[in-house]
Short mmCIF file of N, CA and C in Angstrom, two decimals:
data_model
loop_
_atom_site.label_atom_id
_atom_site.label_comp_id
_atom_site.label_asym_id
_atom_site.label_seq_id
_atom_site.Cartn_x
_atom_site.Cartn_y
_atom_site.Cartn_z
N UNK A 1 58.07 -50.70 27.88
CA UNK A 1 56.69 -50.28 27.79
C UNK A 1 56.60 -48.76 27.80
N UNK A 2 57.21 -48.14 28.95
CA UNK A 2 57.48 -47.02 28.96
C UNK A 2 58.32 -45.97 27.48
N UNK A 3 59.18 -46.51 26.83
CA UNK A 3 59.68 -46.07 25.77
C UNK A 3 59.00 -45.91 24.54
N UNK A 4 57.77 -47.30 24.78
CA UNK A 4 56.79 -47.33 23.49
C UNK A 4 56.11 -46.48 23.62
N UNK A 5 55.59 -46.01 25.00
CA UNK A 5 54.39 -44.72 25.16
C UNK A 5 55.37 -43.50 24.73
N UNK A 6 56.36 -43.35 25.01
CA UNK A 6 57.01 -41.81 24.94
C UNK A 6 57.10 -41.92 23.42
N UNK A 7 57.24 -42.90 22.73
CA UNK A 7 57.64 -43.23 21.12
C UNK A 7 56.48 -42.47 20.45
N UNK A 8 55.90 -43.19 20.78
CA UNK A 8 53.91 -42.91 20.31
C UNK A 8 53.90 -41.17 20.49
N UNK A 9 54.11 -40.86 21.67
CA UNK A 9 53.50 -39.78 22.14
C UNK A 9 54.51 -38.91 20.91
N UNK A 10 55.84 -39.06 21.13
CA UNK A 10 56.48 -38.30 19.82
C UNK A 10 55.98 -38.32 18.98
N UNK A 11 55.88 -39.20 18.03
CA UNK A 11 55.42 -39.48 16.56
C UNK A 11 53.77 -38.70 16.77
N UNK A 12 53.05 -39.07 17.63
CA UNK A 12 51.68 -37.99 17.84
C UNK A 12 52.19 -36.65 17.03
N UNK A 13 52.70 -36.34 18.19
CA UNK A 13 53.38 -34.79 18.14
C UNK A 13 53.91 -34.23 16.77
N UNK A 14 54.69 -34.98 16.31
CA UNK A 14 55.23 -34.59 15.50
C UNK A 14 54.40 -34.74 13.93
N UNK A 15 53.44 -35.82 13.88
CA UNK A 15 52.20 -35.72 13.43
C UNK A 15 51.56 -34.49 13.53
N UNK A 16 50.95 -34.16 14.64
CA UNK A 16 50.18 -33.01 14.81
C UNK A 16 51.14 -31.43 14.28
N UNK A 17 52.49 -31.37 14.34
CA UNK A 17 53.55 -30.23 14.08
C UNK A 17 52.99 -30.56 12.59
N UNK A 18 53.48 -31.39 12.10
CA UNK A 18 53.05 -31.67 10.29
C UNK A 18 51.91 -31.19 9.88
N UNK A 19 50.87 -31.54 10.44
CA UNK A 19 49.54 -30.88 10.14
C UNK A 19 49.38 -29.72 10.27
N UNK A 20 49.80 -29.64 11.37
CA UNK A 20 49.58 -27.56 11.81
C UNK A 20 50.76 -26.69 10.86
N UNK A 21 51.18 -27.24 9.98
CA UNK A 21 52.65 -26.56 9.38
C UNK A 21 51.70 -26.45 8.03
N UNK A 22 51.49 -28.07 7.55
CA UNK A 22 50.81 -27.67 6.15
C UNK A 22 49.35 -27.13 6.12
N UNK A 23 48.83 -26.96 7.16
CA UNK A 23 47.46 -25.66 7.32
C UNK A 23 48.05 -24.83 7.41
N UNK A 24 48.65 -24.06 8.16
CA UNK A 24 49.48 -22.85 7.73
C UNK A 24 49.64 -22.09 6.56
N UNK A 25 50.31 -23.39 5.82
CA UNK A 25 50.96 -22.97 4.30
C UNK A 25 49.42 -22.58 3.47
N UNK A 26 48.93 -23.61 3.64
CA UNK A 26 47.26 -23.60 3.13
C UNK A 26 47.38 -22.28 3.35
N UNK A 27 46.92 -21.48 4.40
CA UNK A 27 46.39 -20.49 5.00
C UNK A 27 46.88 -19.38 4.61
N UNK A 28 48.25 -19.68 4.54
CA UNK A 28 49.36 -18.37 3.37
C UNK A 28 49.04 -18.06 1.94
N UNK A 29 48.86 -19.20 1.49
CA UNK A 29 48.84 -19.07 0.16
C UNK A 29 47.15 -19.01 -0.56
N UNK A 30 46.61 -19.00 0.11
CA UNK A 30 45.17 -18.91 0.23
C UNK A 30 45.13 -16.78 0.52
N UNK A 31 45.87 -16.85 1.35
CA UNK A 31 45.86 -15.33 1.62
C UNK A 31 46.91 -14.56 0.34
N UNK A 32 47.98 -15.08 0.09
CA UNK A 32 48.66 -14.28 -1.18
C UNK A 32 47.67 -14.18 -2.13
N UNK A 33 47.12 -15.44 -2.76
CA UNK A 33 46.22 -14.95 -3.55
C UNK A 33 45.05 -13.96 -3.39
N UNK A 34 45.18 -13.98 -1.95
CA UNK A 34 43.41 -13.10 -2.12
C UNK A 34 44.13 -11.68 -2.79
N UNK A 35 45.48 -11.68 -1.48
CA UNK A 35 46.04 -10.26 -2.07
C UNK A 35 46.44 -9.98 -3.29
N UNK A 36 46.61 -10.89 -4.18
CA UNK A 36 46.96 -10.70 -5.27
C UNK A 36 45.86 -10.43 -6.28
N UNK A 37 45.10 -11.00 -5.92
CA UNK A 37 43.71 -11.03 -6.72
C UNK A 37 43.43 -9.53 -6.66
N UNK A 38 43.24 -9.30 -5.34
CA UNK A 38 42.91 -7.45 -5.08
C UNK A 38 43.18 -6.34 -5.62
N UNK A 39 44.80 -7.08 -5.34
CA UNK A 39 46.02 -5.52 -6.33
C UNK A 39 45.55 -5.80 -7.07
N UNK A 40 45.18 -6.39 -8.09
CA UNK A 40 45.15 -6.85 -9.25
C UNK A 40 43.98 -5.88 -10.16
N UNK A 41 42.99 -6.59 -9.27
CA UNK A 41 41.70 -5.43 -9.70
C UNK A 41 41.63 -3.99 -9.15
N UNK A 42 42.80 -3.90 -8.11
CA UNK A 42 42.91 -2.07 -7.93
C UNK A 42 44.00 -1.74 -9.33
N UNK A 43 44.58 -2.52 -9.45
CA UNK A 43 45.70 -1.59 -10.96
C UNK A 43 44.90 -1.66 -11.97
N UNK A 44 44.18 -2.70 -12.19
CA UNK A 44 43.55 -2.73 -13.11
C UNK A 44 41.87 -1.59 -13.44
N UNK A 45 41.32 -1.08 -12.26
CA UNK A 45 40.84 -0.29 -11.98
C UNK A 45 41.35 0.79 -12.54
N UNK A 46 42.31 1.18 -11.84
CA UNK A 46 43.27 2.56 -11.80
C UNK A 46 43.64 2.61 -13.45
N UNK A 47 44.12 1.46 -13.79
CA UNK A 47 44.64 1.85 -15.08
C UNK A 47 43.34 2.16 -16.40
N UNK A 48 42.51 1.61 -16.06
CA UNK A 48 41.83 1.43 -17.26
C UNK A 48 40.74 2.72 -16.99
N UNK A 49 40.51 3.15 -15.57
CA UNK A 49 39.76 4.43 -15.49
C UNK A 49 40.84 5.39 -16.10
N UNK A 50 42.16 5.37 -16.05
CA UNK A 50 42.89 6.72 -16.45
C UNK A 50 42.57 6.55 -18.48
N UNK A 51 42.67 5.44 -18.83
CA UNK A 51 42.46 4.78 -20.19
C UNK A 51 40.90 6.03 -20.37
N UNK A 52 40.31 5.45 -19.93
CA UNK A 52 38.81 5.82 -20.10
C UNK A 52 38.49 7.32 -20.07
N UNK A 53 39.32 8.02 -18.87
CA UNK A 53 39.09 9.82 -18.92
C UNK A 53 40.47 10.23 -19.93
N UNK A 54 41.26 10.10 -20.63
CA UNK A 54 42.40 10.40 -21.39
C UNK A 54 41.25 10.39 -22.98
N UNK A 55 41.04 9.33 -22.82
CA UNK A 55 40.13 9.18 -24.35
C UNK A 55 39.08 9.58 -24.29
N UNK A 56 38.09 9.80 -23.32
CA UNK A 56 37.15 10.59 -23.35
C UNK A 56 37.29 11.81 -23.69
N UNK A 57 38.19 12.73 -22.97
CA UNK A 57 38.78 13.83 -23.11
C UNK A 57 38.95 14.15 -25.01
N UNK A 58 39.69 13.02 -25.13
CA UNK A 58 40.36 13.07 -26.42
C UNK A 58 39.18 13.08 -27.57
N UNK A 59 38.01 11.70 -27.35
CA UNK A 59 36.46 12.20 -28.07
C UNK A 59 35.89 13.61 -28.12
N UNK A 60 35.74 14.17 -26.70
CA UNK A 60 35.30 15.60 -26.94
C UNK A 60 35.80 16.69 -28.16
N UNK A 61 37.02 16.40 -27.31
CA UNK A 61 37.62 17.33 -28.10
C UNK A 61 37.63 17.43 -29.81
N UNK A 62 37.54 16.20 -30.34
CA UNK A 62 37.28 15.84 -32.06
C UNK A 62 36.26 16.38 -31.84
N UNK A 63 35.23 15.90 -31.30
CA UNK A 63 33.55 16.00 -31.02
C UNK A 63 33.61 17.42 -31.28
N UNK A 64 33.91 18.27 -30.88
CA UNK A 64 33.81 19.67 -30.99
C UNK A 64 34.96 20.58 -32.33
N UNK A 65 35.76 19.44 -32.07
CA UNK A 65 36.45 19.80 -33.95
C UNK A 65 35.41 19.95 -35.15
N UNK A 66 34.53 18.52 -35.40
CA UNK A 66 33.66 18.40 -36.09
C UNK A 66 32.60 19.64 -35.99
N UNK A 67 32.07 19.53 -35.47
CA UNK A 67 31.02 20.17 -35.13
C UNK A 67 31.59 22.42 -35.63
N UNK A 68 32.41 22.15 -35.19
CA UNK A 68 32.95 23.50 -35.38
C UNK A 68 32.96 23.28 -36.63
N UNK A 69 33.42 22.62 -37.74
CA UNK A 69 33.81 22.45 -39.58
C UNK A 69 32.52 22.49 -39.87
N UNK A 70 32.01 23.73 -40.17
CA UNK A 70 30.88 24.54 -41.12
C UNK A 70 30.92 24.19 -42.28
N UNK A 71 32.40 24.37 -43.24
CA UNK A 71 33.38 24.69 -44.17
C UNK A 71 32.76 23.09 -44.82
N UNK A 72 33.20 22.05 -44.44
CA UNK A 72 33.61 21.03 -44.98
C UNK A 72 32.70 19.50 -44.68
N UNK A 73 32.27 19.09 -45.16
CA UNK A 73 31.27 17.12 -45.22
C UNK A 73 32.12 16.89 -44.37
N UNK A 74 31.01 16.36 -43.17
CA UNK A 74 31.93 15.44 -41.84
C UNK A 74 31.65 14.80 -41.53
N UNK A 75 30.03 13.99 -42.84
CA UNK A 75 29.58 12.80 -42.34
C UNK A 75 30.57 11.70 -41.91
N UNK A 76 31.40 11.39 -42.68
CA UNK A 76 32.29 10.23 -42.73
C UNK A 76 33.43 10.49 -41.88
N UNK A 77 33.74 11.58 -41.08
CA UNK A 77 34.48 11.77 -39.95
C UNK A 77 33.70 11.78 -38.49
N UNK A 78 32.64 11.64 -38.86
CA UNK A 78 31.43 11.70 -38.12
C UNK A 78 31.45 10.51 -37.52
N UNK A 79 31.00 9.34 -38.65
CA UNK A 79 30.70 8.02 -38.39
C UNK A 79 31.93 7.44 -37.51
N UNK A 80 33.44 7.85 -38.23
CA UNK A 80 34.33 6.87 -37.19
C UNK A 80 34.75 7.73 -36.29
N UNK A 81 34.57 8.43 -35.65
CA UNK A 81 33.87 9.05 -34.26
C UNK A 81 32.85 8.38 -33.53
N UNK A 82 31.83 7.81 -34.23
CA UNK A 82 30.77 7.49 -33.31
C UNK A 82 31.49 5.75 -33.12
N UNK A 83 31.90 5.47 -34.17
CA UNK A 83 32.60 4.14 -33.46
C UNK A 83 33.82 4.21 -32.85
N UNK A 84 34.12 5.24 -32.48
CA UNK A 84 35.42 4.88 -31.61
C UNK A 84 35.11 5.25 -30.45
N UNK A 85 33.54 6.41 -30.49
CA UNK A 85 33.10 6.30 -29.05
C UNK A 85 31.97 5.38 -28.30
N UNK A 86 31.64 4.58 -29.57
CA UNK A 86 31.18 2.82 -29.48
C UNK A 86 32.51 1.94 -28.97
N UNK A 87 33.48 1.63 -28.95
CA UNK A 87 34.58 1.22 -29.07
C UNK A 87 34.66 1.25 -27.59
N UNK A 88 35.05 2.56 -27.01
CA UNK A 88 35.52 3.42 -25.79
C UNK A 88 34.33 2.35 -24.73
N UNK A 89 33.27 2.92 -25.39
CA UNK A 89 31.93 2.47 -24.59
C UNK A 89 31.88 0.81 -23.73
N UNK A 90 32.43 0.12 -24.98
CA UNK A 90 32.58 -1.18 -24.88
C UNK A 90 33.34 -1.35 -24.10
N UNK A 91 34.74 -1.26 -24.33
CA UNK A 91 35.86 -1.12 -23.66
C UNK A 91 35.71 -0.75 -21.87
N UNK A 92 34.76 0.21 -21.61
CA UNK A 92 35.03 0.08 -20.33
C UNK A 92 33.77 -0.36 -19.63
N UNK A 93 32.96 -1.13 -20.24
CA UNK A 93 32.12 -2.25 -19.69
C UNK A 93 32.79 -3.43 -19.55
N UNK A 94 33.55 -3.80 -20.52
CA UNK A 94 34.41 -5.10 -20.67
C UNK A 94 35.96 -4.45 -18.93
N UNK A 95 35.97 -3.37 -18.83
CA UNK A 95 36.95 -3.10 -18.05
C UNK A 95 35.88 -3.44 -16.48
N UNK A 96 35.18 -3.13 -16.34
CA UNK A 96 34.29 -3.07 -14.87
C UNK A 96 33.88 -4.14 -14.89
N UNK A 97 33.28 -4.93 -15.65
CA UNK A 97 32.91 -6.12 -16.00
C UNK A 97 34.70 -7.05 -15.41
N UNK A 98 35.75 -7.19 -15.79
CA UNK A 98 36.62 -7.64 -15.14
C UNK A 98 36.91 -7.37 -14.16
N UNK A 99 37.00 -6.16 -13.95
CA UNK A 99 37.68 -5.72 -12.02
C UNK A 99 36.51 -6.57 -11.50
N UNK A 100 34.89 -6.27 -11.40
CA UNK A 100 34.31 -7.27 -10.88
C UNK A 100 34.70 -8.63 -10.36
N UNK A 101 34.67 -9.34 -11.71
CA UNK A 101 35.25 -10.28 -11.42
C UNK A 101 36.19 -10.98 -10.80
N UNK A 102 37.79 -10.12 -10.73
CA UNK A 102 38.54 -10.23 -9.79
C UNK A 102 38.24 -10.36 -8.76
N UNK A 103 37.70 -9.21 -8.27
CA UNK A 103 36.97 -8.79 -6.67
C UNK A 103 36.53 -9.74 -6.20
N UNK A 104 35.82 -10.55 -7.08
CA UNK A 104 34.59 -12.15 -6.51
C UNK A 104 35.13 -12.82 -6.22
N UNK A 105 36.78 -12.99 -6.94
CA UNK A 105 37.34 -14.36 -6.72
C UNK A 105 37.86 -14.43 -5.42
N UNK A 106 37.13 -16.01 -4.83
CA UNK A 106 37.32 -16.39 -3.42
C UNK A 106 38.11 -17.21 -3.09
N UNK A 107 39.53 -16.73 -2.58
CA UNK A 107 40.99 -17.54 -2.22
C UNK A 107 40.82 -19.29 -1.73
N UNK A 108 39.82 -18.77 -0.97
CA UNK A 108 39.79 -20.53 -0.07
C UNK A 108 39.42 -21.79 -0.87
N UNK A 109 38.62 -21.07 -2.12
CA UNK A 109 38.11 -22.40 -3.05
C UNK A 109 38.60 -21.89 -4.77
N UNK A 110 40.14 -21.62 -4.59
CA UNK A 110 40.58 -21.55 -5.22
C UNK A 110 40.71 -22.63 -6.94
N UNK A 111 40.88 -23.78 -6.45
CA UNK A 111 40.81 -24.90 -7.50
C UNK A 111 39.55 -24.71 -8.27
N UNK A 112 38.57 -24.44 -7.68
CA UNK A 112 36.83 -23.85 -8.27
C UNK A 112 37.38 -22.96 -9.04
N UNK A 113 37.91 -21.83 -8.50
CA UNK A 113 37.78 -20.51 -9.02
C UNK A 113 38.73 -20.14 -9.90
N UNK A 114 39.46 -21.50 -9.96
CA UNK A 114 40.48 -20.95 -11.26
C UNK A 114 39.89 -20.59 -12.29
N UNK A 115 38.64 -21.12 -13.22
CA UNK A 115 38.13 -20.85 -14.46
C UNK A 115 37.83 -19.56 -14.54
N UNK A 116 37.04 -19.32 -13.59
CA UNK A 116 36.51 -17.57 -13.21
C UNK A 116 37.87 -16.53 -13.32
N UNK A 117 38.62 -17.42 -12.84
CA UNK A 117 39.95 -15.97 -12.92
C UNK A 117 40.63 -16.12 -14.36
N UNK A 118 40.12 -16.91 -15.18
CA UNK A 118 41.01 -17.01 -16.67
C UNK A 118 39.54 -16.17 -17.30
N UNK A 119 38.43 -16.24 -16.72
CA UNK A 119 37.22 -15.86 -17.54
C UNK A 119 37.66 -14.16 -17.17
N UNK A 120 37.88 -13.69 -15.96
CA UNK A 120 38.35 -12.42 -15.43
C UNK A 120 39.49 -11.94 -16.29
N UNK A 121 40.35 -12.76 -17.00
CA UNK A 121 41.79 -12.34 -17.16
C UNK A 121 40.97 -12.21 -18.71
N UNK A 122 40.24 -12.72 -19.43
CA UNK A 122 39.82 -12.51 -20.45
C UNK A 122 39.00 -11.45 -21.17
N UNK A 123 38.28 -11.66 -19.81
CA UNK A 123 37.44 -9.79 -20.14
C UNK A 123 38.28 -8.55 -19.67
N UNK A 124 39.33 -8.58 -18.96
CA UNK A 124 40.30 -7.56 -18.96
C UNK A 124 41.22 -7.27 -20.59
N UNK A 125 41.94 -8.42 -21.25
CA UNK A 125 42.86 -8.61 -22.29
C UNK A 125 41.44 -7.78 -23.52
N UNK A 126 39.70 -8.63 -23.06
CA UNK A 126 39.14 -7.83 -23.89
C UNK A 126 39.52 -6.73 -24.08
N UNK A 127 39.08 -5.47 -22.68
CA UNK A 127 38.93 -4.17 -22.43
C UNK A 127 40.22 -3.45 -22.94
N UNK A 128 41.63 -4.39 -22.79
CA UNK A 128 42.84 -3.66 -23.30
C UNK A 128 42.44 -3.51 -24.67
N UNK A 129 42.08 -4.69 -25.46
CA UNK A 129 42.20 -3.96 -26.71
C UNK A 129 41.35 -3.17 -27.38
N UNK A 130 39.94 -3.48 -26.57
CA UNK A 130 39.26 -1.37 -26.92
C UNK A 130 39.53 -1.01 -26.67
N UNK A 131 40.06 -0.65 -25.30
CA UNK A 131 41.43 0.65 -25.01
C UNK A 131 42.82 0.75 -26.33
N UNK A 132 43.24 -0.12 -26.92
CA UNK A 132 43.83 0.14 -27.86
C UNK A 132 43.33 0.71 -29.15
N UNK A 133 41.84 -0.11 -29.71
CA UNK A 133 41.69 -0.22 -30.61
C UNK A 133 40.74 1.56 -30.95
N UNK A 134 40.54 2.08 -29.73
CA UNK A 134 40.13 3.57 -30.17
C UNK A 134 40.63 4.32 -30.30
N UNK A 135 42.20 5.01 -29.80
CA UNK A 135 42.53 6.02 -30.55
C UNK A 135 42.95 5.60 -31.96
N UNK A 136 43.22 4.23 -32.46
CA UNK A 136 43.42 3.95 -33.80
C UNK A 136 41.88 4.54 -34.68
N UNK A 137 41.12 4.68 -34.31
CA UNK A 137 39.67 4.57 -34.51
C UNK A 137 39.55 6.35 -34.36
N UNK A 138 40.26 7.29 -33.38
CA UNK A 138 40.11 8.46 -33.62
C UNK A 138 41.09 9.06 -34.08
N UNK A 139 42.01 8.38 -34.54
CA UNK A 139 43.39 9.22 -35.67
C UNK A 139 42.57 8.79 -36.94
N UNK A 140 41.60 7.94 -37.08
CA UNK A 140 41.14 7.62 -38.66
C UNK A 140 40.13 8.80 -38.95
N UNK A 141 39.46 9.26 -38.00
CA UNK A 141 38.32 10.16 -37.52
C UNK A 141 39.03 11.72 -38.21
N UNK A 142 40.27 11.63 -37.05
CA UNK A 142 41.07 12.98 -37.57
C UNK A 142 41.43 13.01 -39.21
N UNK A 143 41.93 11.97 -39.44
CA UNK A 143 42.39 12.26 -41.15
C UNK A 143 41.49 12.32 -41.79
N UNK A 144 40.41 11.80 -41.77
CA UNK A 144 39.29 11.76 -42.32
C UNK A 144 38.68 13.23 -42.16
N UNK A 145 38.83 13.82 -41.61
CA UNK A 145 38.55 15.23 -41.24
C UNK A 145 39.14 16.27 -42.12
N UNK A 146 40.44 16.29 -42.07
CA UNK A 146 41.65 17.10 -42.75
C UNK A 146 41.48 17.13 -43.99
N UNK A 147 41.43 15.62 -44.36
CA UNK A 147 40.83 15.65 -45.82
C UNK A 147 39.02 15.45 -46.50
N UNK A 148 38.43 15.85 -45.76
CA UNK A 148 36.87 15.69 -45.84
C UNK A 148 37.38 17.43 -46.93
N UNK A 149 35.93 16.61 -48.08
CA UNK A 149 35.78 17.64 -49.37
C UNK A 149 34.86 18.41 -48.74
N UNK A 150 34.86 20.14 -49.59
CA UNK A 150 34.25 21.16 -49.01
C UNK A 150 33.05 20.59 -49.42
N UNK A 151 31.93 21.39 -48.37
CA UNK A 151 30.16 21.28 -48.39
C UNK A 151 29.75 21.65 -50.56
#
């Protein structure tokens, strides 16, 4: 009788060790992700603000190329200027618009929040490629310049 209670009382125990082991794990991996989620939207922050003042920089500076060419028609170096600083524009709404999103995503109801983090990972892959797709957009600006016919 005595052996059956100590039996029980083990198997309790060791029940209750099982449970408290896989809450734990829960509790770990619930926390990697948060941290991961975080870094995630700080690199992604970091990177896409340096994206954003490099090419800004880089608009001005045409911006004031143009503008200086007295000499030479700059409508049409003009125009893909204004779309590559349409481009830029986009690009880092689609960039804040994702870090957001990261930021929101809430570790504990993770299985929910998977869609949100592919919707997050999507408006980031957006923002990369207006970050790509404008200096292609201001080297067209520049040639277009070089060879723009006199006034």
């Amino acid at each position: 009788q005595e052996r059956i209670q100590v039996r029980q009382e083990r198997m309790e125990n060791r029940q209750e060790q099982i449970q408290e082991n896989k809450d734990e794990r829960v509790e770990n991996r619930q926390q990697r992700r948060s941290d991961i989620a975080e870094n995630h939207a700080l690199r992604l922050e970091k990177r896409f603000g340096s994206y954003y003042t490099r090419l800004s920089a880089i608009v001005t500076k045409i911006q004031a190329r143009i503008d200086a060419s007295t000499t030479k028609n700059t409508t049409e170096a003009q125009s893909k200027l204004n779309e590559a600083k349409t481009k830029l524009e986009q690009a880092k709404v689609s960039a804040d618009s994702a870090i957001a999103q990261f930021k929101a995503i809430d570790p504990t109801k993770w299985e929910e929040q998977k869609e949100k983090a592919k919707l997050a990972r999507d408006e980031a892959n957006k923002a990369r490629q207006g970050f790509i797709d404008t200096p292609k957009l201001l080297n067209e600006s520049v040639k277009v310049l070089k060879s723009a016919p006199v006034k």
